[in-house]
PDB file of C-alpha atoms in Angstrom:
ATOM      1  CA  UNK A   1      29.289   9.654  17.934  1.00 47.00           C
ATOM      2  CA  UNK A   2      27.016   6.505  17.852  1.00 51.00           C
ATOM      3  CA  UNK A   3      25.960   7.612  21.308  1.00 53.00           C
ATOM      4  CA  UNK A   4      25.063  11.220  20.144  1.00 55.00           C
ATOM      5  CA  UNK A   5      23.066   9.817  16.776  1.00 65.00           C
ATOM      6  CA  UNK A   6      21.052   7.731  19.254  1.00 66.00           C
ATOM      7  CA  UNK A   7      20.407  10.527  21.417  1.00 74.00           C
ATOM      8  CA  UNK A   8      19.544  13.295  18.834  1.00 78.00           C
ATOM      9  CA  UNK A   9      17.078   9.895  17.113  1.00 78.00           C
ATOM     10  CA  UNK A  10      14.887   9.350  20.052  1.00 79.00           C
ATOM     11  CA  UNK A  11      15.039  13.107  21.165  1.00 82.00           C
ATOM     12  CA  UNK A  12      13.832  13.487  17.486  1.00 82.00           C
ATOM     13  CA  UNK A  13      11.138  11.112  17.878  1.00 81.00           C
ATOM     14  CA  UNK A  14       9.842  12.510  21.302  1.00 83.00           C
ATOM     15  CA  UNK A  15       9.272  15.781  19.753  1.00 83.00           C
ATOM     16  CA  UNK A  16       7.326  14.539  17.116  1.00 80.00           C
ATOM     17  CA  UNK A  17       4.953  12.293  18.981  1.00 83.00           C
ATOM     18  CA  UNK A  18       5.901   8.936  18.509  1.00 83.00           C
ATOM     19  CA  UNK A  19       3.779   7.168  21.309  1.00 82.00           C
ATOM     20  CA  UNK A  20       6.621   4.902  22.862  1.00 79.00           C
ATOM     21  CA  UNK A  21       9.609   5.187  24.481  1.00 80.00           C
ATOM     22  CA  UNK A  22      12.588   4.212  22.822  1.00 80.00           C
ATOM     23  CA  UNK A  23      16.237   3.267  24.549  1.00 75.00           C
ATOM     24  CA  UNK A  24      19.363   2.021  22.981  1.00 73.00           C
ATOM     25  CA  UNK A  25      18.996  -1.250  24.391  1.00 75.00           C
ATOM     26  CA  UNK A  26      16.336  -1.493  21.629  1.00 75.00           C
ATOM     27  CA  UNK A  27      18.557  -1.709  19.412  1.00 75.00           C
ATOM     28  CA  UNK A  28      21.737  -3.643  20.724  1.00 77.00           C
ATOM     29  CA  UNK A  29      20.526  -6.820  19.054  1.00 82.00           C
ATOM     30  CA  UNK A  30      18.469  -6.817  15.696  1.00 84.00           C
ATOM     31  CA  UNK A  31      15.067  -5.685  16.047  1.00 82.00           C
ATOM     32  CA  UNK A  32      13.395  -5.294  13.042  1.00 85.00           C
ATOM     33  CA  UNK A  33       9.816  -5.147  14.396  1.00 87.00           C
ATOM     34  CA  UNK A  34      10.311  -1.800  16.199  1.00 86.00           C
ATOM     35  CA  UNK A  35      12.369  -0.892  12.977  1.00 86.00           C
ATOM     36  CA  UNK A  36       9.438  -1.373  10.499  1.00 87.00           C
ATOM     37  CA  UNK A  37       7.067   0.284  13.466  1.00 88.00           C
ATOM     38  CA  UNK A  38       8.786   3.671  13.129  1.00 87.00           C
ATOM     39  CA  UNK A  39       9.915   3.558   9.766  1.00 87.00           C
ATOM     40  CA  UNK A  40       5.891   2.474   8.718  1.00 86.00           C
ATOM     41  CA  UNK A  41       5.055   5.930  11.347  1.00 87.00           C
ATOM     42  CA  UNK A  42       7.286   8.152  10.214  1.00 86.00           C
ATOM     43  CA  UNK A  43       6.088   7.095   6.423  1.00 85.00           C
ATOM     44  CA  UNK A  44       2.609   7.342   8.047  1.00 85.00           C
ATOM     45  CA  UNK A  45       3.823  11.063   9.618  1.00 82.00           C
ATOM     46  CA  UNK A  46       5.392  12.182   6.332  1.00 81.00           C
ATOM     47  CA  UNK A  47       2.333  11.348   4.216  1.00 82.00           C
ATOM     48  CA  UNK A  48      -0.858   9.452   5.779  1.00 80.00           C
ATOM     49  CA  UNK A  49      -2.594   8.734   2.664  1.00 79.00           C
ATOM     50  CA  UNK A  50       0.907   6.431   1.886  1.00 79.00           C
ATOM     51  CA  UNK A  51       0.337   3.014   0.450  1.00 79.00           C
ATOM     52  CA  UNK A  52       2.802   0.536   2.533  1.00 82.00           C
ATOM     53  CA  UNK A  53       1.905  -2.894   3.234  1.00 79.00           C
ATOM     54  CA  UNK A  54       2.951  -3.223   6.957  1.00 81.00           C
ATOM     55  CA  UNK A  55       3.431  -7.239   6.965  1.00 81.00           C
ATOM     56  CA  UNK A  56       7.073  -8.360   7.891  1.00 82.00           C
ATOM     57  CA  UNK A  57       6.250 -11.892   9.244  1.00 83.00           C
ATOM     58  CA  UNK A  58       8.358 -13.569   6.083  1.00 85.00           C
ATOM     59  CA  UNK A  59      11.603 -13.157   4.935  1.00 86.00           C
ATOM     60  CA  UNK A  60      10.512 -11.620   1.486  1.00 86.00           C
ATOM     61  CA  UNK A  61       7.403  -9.862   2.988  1.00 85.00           C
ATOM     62  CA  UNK A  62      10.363  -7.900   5.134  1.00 87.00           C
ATOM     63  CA  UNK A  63      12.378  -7.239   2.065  1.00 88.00           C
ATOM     64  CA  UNK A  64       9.534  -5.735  -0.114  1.00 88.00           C
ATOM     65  CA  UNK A  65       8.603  -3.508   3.191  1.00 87.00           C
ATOM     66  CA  UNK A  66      12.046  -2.179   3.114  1.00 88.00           C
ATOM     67  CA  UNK A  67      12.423  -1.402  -0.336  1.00 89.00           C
ATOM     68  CA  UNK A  68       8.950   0.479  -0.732  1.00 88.00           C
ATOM     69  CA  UNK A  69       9.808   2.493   2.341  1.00 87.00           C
ATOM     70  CA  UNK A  70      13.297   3.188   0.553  1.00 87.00           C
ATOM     71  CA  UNK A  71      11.671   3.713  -2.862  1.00 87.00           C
ATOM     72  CA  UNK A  72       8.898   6.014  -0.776  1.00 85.00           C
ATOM     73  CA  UNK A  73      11.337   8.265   0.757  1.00 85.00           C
ATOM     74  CA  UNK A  74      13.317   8.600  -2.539  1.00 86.00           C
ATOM     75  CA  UNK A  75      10.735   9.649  -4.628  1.00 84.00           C
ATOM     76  CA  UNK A  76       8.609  11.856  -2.394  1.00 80.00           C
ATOM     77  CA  UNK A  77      10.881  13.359   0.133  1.00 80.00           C
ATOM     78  CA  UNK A  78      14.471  12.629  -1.911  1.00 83.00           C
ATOM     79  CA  UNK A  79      15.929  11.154   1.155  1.00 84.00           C
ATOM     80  CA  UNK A  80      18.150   8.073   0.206  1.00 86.00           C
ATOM     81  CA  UNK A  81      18.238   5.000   2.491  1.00 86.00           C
ATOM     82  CA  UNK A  82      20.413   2.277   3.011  1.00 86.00           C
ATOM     83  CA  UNK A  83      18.606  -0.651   2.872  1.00 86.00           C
ATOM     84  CA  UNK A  84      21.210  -2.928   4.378  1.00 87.00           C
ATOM     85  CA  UNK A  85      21.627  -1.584   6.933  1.00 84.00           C
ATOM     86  CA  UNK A  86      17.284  -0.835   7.870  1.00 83.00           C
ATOM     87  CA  UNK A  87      17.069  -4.527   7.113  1.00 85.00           C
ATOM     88  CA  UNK A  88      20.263  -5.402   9.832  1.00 82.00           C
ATOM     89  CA  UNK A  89      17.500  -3.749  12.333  1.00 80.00           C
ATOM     90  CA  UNK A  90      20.377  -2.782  14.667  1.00 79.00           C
ATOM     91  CA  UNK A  91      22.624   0.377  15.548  1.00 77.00           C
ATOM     92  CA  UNK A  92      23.307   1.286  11.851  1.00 81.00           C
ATOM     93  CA  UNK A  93      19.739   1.380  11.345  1.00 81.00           C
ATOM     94  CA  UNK A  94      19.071   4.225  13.286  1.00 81.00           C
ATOM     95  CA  UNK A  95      21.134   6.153  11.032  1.00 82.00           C
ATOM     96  CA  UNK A  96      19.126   5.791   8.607  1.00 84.00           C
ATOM     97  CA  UNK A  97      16.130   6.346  10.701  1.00 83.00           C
ATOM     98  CA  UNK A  98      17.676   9.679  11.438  1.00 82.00           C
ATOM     99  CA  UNK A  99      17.716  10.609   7.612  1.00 85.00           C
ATOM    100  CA  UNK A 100      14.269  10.987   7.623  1.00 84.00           C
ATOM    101  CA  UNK A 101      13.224  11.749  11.045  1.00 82.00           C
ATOM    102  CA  UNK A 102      16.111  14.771  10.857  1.00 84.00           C
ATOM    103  CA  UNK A 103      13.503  16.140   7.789  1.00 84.00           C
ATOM    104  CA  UNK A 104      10.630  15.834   9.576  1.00 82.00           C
ATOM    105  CA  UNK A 105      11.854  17.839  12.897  1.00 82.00           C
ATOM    106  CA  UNK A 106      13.436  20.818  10.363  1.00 82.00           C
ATOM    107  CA  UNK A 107       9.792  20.698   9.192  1.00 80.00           C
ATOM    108  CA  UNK A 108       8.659  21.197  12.558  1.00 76.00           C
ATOM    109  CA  UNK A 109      10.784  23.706  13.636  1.00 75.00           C
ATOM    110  CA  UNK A 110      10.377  25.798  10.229  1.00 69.00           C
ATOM    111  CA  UNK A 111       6.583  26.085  11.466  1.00 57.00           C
ATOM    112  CA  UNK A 112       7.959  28.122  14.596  1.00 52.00           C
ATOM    113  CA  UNK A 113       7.689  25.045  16.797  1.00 47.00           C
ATOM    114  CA  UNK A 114      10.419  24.775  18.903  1.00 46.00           C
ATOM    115  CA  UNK A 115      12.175  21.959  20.729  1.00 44.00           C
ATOM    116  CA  UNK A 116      12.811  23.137  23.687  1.00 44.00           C
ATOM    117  CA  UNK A 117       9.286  24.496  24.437  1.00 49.00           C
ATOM    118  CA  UNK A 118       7.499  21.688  23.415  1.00 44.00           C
ATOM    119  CA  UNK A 119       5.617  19.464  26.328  1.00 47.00           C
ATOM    120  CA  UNK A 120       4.712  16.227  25.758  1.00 46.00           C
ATOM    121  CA  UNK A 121       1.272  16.986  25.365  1.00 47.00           C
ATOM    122  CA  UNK A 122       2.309  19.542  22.841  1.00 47.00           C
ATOM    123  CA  UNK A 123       4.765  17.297  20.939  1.00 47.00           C
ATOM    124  CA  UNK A 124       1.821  14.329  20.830  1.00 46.00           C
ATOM    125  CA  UNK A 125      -0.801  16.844  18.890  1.00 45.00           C
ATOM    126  CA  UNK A 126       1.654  18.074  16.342  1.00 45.00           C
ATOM    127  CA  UNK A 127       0.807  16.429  13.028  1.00 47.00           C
ATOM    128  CA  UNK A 128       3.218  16.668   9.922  1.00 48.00           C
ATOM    129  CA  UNK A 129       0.238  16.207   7.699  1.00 52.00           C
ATOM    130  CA  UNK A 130       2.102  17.100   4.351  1.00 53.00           C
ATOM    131  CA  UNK A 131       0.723  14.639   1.768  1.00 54.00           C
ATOM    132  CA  UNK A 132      -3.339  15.870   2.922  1.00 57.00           C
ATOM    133  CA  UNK A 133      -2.558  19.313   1.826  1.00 65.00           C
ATOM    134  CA  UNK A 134      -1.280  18.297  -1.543  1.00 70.00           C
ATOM    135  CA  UNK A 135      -4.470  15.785  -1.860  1.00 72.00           C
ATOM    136  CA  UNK A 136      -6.068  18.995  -1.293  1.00 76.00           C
ATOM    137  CA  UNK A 137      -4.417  21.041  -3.494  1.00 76.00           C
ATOM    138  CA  UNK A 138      -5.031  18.127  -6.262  1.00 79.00           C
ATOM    139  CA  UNK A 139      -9.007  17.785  -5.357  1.00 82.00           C
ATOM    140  CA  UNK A 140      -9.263  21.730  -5.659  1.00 85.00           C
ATOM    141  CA  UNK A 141      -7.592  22.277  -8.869  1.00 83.00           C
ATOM    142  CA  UNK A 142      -9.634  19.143 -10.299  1.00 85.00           C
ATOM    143  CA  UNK A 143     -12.636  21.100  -8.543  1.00 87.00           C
ATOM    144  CA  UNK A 144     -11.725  24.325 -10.964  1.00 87.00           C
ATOM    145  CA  UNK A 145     -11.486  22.180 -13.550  1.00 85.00           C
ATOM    146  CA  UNK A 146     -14.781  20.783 -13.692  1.00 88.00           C
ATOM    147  CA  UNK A 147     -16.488  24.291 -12.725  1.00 90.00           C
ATOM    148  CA  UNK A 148     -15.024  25.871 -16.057  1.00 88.00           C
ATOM    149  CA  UNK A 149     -16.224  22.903 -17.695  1.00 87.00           C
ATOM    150  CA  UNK A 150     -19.469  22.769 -16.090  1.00 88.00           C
ATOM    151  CA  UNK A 151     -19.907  26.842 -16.254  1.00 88.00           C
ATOM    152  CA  UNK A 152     -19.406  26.302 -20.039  1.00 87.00           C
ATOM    153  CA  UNK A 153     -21.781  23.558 -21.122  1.00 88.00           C
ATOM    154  CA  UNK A 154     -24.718  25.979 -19.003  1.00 88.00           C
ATOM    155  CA  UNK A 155     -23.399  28.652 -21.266  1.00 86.00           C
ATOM    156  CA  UNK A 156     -24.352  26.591 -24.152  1.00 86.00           C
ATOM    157  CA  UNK A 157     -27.413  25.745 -23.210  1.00 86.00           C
ATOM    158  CA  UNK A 158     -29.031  28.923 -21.873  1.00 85.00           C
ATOM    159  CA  UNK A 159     -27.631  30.184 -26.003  1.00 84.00           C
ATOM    160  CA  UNK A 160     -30.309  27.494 -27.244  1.00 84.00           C
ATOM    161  CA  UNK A 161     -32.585  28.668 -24.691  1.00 83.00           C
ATOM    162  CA  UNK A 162     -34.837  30.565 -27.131  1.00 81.00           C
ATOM    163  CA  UNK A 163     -35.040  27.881 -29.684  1.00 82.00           C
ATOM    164  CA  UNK A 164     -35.924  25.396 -27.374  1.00 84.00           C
ATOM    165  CA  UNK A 165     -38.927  27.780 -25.736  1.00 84.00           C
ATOM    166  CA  UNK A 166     -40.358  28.410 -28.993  1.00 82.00           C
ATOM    167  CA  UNK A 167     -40.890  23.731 -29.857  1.00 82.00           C
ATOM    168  CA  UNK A 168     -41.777  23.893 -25.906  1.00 81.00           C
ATOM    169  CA  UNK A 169     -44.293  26.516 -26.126  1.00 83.00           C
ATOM    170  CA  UNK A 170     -45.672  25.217 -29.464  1.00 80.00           C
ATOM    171  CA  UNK A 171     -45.955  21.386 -28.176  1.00 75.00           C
ATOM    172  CA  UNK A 172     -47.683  22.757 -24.734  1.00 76.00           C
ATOM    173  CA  UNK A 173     -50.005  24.632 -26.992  1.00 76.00           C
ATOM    174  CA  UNK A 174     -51.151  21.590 -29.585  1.00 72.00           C
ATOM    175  CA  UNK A 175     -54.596  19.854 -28.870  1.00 73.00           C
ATOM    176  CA  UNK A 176     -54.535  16.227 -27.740  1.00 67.00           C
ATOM    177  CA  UNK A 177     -55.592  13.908 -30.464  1.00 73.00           C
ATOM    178  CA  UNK A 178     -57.756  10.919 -28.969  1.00 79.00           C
ATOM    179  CA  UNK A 179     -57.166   8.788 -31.681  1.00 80.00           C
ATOM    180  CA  UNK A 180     -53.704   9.222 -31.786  1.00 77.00           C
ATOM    181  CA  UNK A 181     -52.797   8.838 -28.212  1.00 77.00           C
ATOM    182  CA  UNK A 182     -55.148   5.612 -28.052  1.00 84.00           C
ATOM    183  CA  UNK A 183     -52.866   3.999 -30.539  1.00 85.00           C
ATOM    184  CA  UNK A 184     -49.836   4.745 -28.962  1.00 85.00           C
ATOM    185  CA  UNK A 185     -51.121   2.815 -25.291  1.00 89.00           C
ATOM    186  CA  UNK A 186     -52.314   0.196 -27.448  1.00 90.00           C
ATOM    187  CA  UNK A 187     -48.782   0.080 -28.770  1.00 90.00           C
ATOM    188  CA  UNK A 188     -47.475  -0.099 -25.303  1.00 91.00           C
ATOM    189  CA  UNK A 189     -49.816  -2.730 -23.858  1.00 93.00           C
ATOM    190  CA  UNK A 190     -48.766  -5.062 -26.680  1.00 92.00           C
ATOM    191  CA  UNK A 191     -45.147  -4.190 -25.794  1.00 92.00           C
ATOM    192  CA  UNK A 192     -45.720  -5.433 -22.248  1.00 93.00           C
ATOM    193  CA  UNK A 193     -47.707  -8.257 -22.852  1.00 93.00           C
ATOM    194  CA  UNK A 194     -45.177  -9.284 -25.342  1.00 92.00           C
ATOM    195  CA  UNK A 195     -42.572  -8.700 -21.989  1.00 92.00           C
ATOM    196  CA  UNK A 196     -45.042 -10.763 -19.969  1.00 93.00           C
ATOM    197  CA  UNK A 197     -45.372 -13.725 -22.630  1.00 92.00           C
ATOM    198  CA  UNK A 198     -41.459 -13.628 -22.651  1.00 91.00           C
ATOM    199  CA  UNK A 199     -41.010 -13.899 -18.655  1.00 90.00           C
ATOM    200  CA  UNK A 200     -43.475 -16.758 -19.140  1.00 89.00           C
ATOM    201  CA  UNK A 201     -41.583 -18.701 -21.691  1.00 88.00           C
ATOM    202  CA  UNK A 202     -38.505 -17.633 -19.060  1.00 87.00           C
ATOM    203  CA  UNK A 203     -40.012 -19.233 -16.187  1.00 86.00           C
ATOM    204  CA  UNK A 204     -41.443 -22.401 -17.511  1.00 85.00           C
ATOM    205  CA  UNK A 205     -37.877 -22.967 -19.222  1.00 86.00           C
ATOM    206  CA  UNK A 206     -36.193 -22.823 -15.598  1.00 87.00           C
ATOM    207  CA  UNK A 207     -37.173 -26.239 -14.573  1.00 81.00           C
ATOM    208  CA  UNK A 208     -34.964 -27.768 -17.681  1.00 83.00           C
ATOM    209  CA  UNK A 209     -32.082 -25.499 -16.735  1.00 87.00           C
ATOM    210  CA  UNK A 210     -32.706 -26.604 -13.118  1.00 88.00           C
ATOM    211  CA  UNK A 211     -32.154 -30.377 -14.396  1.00 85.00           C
ATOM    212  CA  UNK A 212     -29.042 -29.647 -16.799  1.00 89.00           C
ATOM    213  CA  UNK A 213     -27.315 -27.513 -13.924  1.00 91.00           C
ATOM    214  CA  UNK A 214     -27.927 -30.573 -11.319  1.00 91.00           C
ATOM    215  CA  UNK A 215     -26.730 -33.042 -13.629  1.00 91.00           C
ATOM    216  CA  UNK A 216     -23.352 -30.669 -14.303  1.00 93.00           C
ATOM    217  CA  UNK A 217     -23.071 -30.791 -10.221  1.00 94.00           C
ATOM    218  CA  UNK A 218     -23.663 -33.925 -10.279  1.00 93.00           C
ATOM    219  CA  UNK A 219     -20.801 -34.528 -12.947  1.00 93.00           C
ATOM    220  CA  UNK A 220     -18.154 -31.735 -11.421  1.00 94.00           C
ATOM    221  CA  UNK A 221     -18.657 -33.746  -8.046  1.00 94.00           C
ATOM    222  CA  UNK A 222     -17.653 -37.156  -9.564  1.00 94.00           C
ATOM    223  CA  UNK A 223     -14.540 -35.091 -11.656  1.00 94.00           C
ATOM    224  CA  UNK A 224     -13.687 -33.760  -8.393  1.00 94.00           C
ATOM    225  CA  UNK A 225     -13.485 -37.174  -6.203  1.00 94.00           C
ATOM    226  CA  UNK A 226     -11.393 -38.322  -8.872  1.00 93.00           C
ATOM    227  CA  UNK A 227      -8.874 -35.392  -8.647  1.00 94.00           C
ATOM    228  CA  UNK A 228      -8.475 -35.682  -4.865  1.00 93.00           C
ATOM    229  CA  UNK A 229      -7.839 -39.088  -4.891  1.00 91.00           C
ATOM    230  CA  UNK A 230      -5.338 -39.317  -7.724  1.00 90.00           C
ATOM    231  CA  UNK A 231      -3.993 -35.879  -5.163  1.00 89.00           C
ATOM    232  CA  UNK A 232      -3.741 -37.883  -2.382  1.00 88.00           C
ATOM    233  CA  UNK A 233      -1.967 -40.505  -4.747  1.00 86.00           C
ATOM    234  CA  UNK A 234       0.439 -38.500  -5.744  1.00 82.00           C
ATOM    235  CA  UNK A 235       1.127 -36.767  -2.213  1.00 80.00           C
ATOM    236  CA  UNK A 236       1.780 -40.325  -0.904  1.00 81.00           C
ATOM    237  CA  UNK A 237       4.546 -41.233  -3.668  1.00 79.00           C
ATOM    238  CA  UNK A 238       8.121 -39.428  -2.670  1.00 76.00           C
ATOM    239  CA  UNK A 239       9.628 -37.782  -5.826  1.00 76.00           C
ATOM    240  CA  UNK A 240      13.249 -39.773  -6.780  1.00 77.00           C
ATOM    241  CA  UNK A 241      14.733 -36.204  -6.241  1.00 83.00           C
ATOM    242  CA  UNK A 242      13.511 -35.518  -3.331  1.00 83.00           C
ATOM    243  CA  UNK A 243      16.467 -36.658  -1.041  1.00 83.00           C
ATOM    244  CA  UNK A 244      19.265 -34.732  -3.464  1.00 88.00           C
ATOM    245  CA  UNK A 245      16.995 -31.715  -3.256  1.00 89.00           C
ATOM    246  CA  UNK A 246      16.378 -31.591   1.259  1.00 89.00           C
ATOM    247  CA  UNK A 247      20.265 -32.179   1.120  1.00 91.00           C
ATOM    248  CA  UNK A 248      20.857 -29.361  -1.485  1.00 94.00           C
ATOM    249  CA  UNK A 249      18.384 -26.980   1.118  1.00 92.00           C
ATOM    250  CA  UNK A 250      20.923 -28.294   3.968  1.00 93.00           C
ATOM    251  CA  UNK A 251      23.992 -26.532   2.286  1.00 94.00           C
ATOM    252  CA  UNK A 252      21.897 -23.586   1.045  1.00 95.00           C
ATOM    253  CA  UNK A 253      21.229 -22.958   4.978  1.00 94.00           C
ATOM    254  CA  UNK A 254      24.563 -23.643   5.782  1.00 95.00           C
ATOM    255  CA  UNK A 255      26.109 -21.352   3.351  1.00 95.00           C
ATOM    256  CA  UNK A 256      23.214 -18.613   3.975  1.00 94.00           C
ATOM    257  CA  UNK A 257      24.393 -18.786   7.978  1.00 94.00           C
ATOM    258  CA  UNK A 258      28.231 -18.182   6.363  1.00 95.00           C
ATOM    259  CA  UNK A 259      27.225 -15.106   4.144  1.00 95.00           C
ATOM    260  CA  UNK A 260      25.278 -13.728   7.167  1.00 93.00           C
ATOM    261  CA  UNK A 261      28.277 -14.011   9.549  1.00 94.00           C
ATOM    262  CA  UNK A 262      30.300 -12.557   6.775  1.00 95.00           C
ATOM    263  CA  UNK A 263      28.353  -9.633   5.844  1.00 94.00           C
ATOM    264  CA  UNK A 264      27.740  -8.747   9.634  1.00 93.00           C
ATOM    265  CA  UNK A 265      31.966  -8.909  10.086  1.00 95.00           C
ATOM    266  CA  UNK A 266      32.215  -6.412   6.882  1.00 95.00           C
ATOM    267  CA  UNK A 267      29.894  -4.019   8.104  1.00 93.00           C
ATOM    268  CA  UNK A 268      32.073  -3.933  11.480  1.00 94.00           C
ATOM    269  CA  UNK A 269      35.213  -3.629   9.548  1.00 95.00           C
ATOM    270  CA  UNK A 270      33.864  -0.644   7.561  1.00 94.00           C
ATOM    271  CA  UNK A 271      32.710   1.028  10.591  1.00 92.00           C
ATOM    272  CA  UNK A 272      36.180   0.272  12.231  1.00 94.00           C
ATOM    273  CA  UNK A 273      37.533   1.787   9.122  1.00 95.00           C
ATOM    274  CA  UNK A 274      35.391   5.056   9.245  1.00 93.00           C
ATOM    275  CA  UNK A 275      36.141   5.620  12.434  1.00 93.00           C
ATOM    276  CA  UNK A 276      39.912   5.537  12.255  1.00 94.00           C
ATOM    277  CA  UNK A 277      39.820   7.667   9.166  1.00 94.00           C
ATOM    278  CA  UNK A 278      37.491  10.058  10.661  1.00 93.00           C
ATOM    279  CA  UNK A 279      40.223  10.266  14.171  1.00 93.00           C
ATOM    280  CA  UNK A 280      42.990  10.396  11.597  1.00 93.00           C
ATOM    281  CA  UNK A 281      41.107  13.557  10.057  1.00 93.00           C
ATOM    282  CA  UNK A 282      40.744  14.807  13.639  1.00 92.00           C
ATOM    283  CA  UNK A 283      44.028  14.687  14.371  1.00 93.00           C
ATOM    284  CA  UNK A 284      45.193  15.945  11.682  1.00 92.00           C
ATOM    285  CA  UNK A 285      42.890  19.438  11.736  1.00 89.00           C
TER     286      UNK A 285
END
């Protein structure tokens, strides 16, 4: 059965264009780089506009990769994932990998695409490109939206149309008054030469500020000689703890190893377990 899962996964991933080869011997030993590759393509597949952060150099950066994917897939395509068993990067991941790349192919094939016609250059163009046509759906119903808004504000206006032609047609129509107009540009020039006398004032004050903000350097420089050398005092000293605490590390390592080998055993035994009950069931029908 393990055999068949494989071969139905990469048969699976073929058809929809994933650019590399894949072979069981991938996954014989833990590989969670090519794990997080397809599972970050088939998210990618599923819905390109998806938000994962795709960095699994650390330990926790790994972890929160796993469970976004998980919490992805559960919320947008309702597809539930171990994450144990993605994170073990080994056989039992690619039954979860199957979950969601068995959705995607149904998808395919409910388009009228099928398997066994596809070419490789066929299987390389198709695009599951799901999440774009709801982003489209969302931008055109926003789109109607705004044009009933739009349409009804114009409506509005064009109503005060004829009020607003009759104040239009009147101010068009009024003679120019010398006297009054020359008042208002004197008004204005004494605006902007008040402007001008205040950029003055402006510029002749940034010498001073010039001198306070050297003098602050001058001040934050000495602060921060200070602060790197009491640093590099304090760097040099060797906390009392210190030796209880690299010793305490040693036995969390140790113990981490333990639970590893542990967890790895109970995973066998379950699938031991499975598989006996599901030969029991066999024999039994």
């Amino acid at each position: 059965p393990a055999v068949a899962c494989f071969s139905d996964f990469t048969e699976m991933m073929r058809a929809l264009g994933y650019p590399r080869l894949i072979s069981m011997e991938n996954f014989h030993t833990p590989n969670f780089m090519l794990v997080s590759e397809v599972l970050l393509w088939l998210v990618k597949r599923y819905e390109p506009q998806a938000d994962i952060p795709p960095d699994v150099e650390t330990e926790q950066d790994r972890v929160f990769f796993i469970k976004a994917v998980a919490q992805f897939m559960a919320t947008k395509a309702h597809i539930k994932l171990n994450t144990k068993k993605l994170y073990q990067a080994d056989g039992y991941a690619v039954k979860e990998l199957l979950k969601i790349t068995s959705v995607l192919y149904g998808a395919m094939n409910t388009k009228g695409v099928e398997h066994a016609d596809l070419s490789e250059e066929d299987s390389s163009k198709f695009k599951f490109d799901l999440g774009s046509k709801i982003a489209d759906l969302k931008a055109a119903r926003q789109l109607a939206s705004e044009i009933t808004s739009k349409g009804a504000t114009l409506y509005d206006l064009l109503g005060k149309e004829v009020e607003l032609r009759e104040a239009r047609t009147e101010s068009i129509a009024r003679p120019l008054e010398i006297n009054e107009a020359e008042k208002m540009m004197k008004v204005a020039i004494d605006c902007v030469l008040e402007e001008v006398q205040k950029t003055k004032d402006m510029l002749n004050n940034v010498a001073l500020d010039e001198a306070n903000l050297e003098a602050k350097i001058e001040k934050r420089k000495l602060e921060l000689e200070r602060s790197q050398k009491r640093l590099q005092t304090l760097q040099s000293v060797r906390p009392a703890f210190m030796d209880e605490y690299e010793k305490i590390e040693e036995q969390l390592q140790k113990q981490y190893s333990i639970y590893l080998e542990k967890f790895r055993n109970l995973t066998y035994m379950e699938q031991l377990l499975d598989d006996h009950r599901r030969t029991e069931q066999e024999m039994f029908e």
